[in-house]
Coordinates of C-alpha atoms in Angstrom, one line a residue:
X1 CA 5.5 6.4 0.3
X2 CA 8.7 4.8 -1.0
X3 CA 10.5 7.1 1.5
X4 CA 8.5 5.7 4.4
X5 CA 9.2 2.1 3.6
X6 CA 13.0 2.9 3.3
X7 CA 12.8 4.6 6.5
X8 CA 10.8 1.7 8.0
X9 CA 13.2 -0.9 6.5
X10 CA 16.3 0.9 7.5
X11 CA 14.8 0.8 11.5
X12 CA 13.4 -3.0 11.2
X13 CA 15.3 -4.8 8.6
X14 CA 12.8 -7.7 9.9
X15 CA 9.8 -5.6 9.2
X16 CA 6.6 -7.9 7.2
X17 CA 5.2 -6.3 4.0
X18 CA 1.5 -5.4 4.4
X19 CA -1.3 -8.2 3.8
X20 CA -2.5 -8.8 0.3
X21 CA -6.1 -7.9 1.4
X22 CA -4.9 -4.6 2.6
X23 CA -3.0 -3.7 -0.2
X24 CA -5.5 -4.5 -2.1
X25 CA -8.1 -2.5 -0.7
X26 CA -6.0 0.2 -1.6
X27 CA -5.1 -0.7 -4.4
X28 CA -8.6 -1.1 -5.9
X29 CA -10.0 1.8 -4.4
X30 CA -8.7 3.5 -7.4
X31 CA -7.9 1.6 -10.0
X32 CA -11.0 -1.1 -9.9
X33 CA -14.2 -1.2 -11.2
X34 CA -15.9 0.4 -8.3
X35 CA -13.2 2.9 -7.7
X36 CA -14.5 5.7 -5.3
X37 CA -11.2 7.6 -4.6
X38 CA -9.0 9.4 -7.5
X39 CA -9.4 8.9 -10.9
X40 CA -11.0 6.3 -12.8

């Protein structure tokens, strides 16, 4: 993942981090209380 958002960087210096509700949902997914993906 890091590699990817070098890459993307390096193409479009101007490039906008992801929304907080999207990072988030990722985010949570596996580290929050309902976590259904990974480990607990």
């Amino acid at each position: 993942v890091a590699k990817m958002a070098y890459r993307t960087e390096t193409i479009n210096p101007k490039v906008a981090p992801a929304p907080a509700e999207l990072q988030d949902k990722h985010y949570f997914r596996k580290h929050g209380a309902g976590a259904y993906y990974g480990q607990k």
